[in-house]
Short mmCIF file of N, CA and C in Angstrom, two decimals:
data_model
loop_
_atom_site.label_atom_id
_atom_site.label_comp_id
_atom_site.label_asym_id
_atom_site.label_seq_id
_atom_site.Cartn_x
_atom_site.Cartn_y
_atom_site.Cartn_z
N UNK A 1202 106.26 113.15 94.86
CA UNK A 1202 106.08 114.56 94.61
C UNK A 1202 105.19 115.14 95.69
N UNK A 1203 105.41 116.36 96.03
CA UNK A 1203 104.42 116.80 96.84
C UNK A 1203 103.78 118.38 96.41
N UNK A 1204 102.34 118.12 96.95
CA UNK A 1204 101.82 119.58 96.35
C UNK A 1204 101.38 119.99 97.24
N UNK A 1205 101.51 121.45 97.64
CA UNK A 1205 100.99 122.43 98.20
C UNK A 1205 99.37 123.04 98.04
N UNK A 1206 98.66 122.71 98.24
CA UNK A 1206 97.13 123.14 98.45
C UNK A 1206 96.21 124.24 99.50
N UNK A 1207 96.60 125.56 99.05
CA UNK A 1207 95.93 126.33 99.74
C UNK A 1207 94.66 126.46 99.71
N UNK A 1208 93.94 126.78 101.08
CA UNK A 1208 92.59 125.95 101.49
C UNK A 1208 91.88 124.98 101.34
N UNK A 1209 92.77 124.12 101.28
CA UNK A 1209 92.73 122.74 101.55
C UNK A 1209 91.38 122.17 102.23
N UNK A 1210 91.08 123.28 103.00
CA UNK A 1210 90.35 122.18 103.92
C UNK A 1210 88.67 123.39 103.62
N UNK A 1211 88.50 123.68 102.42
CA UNK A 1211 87.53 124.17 101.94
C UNK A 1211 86.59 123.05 101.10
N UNK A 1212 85.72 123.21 100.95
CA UNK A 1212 84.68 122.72 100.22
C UNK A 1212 85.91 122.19 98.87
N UNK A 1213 86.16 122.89 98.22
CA UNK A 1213 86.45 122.61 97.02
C UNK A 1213 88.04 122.18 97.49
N UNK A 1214 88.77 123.07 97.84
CA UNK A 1214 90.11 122.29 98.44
C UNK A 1214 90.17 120.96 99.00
N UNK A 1215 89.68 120.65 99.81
CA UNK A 1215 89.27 119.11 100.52
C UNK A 1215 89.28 118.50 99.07
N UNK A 1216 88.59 118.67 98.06
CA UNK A 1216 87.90 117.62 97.10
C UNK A 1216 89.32 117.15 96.37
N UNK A 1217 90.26 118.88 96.24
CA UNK A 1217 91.45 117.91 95.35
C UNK A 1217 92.22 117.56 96.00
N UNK A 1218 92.19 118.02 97.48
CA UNK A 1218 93.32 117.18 98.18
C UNK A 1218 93.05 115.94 98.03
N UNK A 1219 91.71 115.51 98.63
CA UNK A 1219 91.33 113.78 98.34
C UNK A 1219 91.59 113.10 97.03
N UNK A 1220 91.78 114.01 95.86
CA UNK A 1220 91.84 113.20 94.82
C UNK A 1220 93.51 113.55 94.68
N UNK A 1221 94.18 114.17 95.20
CA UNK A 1221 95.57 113.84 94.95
C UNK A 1221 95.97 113.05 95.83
N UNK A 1222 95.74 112.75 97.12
CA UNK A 1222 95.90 111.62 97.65
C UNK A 1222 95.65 110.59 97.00
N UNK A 1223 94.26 110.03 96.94
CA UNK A 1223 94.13 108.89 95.64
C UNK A 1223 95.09 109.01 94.93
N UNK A 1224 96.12 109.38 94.29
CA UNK A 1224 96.40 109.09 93.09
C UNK A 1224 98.20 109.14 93.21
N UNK A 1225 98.22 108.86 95.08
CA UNK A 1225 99.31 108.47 95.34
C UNK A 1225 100.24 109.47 95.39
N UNK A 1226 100.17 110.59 95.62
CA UNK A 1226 100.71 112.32 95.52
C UNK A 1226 100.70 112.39 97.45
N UNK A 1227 102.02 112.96 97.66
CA UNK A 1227 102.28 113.67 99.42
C UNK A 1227 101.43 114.93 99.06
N UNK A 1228 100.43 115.40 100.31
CA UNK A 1228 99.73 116.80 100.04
C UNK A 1228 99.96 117.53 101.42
N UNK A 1229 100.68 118.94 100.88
CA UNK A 1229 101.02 119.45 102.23
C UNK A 1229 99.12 120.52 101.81
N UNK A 1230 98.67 120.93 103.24
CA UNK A 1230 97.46 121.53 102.99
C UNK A 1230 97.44 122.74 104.08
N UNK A 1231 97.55 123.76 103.52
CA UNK A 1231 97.25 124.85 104.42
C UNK A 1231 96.06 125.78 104.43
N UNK A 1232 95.34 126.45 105.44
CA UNK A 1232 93.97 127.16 105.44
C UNK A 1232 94.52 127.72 106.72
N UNK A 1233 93.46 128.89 106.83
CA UNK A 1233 93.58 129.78 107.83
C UNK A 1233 92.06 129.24 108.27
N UNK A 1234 91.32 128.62 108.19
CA UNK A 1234 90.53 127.69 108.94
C UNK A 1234 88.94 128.81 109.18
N UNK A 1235 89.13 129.98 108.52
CA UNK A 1235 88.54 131.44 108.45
C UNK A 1235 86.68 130.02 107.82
N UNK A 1236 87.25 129.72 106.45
CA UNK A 1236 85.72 129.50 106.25
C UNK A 1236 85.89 127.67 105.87
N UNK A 1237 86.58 127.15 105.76
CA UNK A 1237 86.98 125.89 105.93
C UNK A 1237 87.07 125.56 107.01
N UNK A 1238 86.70 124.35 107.40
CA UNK A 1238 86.72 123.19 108.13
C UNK A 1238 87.95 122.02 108.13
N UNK A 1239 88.50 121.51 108.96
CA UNK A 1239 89.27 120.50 109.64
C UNK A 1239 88.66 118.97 109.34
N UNK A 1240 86.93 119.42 109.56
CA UNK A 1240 85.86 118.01 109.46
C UNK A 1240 86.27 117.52 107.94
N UNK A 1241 86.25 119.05 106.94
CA UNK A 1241 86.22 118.22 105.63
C UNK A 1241 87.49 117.43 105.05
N UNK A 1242 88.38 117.37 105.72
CA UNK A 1242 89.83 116.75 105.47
C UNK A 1242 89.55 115.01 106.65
N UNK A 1243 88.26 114.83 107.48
CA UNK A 1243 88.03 113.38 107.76
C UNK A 1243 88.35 112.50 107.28
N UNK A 1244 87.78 112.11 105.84
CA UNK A 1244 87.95 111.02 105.40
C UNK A 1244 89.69 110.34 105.14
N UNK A 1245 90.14 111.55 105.14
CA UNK A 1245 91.99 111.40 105.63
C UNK A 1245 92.73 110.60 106.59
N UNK A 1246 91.64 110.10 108.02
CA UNK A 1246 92.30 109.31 108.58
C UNK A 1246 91.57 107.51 107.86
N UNK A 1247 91.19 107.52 106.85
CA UNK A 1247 90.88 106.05 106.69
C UNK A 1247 92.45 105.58 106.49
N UNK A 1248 92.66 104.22 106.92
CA UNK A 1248 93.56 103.44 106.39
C UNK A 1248 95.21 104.15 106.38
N UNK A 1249 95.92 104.20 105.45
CA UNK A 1249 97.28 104.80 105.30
C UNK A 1249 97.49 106.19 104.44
N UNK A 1250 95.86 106.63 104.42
CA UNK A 1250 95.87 108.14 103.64
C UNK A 1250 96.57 109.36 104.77
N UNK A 1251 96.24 109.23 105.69
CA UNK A 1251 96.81 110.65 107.05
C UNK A 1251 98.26 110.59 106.74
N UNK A 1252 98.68 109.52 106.02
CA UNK A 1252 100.08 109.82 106.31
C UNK A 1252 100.70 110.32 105.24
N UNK A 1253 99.67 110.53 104.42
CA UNK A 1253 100.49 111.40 103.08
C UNK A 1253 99.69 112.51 102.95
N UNK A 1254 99.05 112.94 104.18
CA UNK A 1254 98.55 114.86 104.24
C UNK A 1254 99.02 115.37 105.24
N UNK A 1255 99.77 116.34 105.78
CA UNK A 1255 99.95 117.24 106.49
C UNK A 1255 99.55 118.23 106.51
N UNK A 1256 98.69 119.18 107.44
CA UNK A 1256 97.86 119.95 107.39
C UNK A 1256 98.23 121.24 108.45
N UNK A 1257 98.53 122.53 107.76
CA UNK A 1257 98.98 123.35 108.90
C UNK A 1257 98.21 124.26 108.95
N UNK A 1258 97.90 125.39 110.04
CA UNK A 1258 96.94 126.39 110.20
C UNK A 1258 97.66 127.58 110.03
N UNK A 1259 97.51 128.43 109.07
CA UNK A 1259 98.05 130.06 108.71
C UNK A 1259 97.46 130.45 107.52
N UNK A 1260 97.27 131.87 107.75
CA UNK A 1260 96.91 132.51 107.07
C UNK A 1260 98.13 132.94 105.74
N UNK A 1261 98.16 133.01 104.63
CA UNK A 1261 99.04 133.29 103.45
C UNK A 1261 99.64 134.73 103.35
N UNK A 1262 99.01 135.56 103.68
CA UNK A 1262 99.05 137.29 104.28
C UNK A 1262 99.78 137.12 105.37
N UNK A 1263 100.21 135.73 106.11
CA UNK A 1263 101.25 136.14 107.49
C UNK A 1263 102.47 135.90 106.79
N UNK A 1264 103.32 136.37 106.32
CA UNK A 1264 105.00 135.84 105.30
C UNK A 1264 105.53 135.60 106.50
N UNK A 1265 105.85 136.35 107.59
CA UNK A 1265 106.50 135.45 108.70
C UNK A 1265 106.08 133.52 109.14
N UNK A 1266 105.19 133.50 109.21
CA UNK A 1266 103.89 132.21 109.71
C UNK A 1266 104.31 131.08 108.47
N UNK A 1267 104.20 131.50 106.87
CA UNK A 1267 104.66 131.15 105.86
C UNK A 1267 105.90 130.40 106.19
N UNK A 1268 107.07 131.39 106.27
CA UNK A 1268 108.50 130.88 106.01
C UNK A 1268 109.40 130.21 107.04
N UNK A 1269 108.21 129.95 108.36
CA UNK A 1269 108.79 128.71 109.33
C UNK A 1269 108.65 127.43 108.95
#
């Protein structure tokens, strides 16, 4: 299954991406990177976790940026 996680790479986003990873879940993660960080999605490259997050940069207000 895979879930979609907007701002992902926020304080609090990061936290459930990491715990849906744990728990064996694909996490697609998007942020416009505005007040989130890239750093807090790190612990993502341990081991065989990077390969079940994909992480893209756009803002949700771009519907063009969205639907590529």
């Amino acid at each position: 299954m895979k879930i979609l996680v907007t701002g992902g790479a926020g304080l609090i986003g990061s936290n459930v991406v990491r715990v849906l990873v744990e728990s064996g879940l694909e996490v697609i993660v998007g942020d416009n990177l505005w007040r989130g960080s890239i750093d807090n999605l790190k612990w993502s490259t341990k081991d065989s976790v990077d390969l079940q997050t994909v992480v893209y940069k756009y803002d949700l207000r771009d519907y063009n940026k969205c639907v590529e």
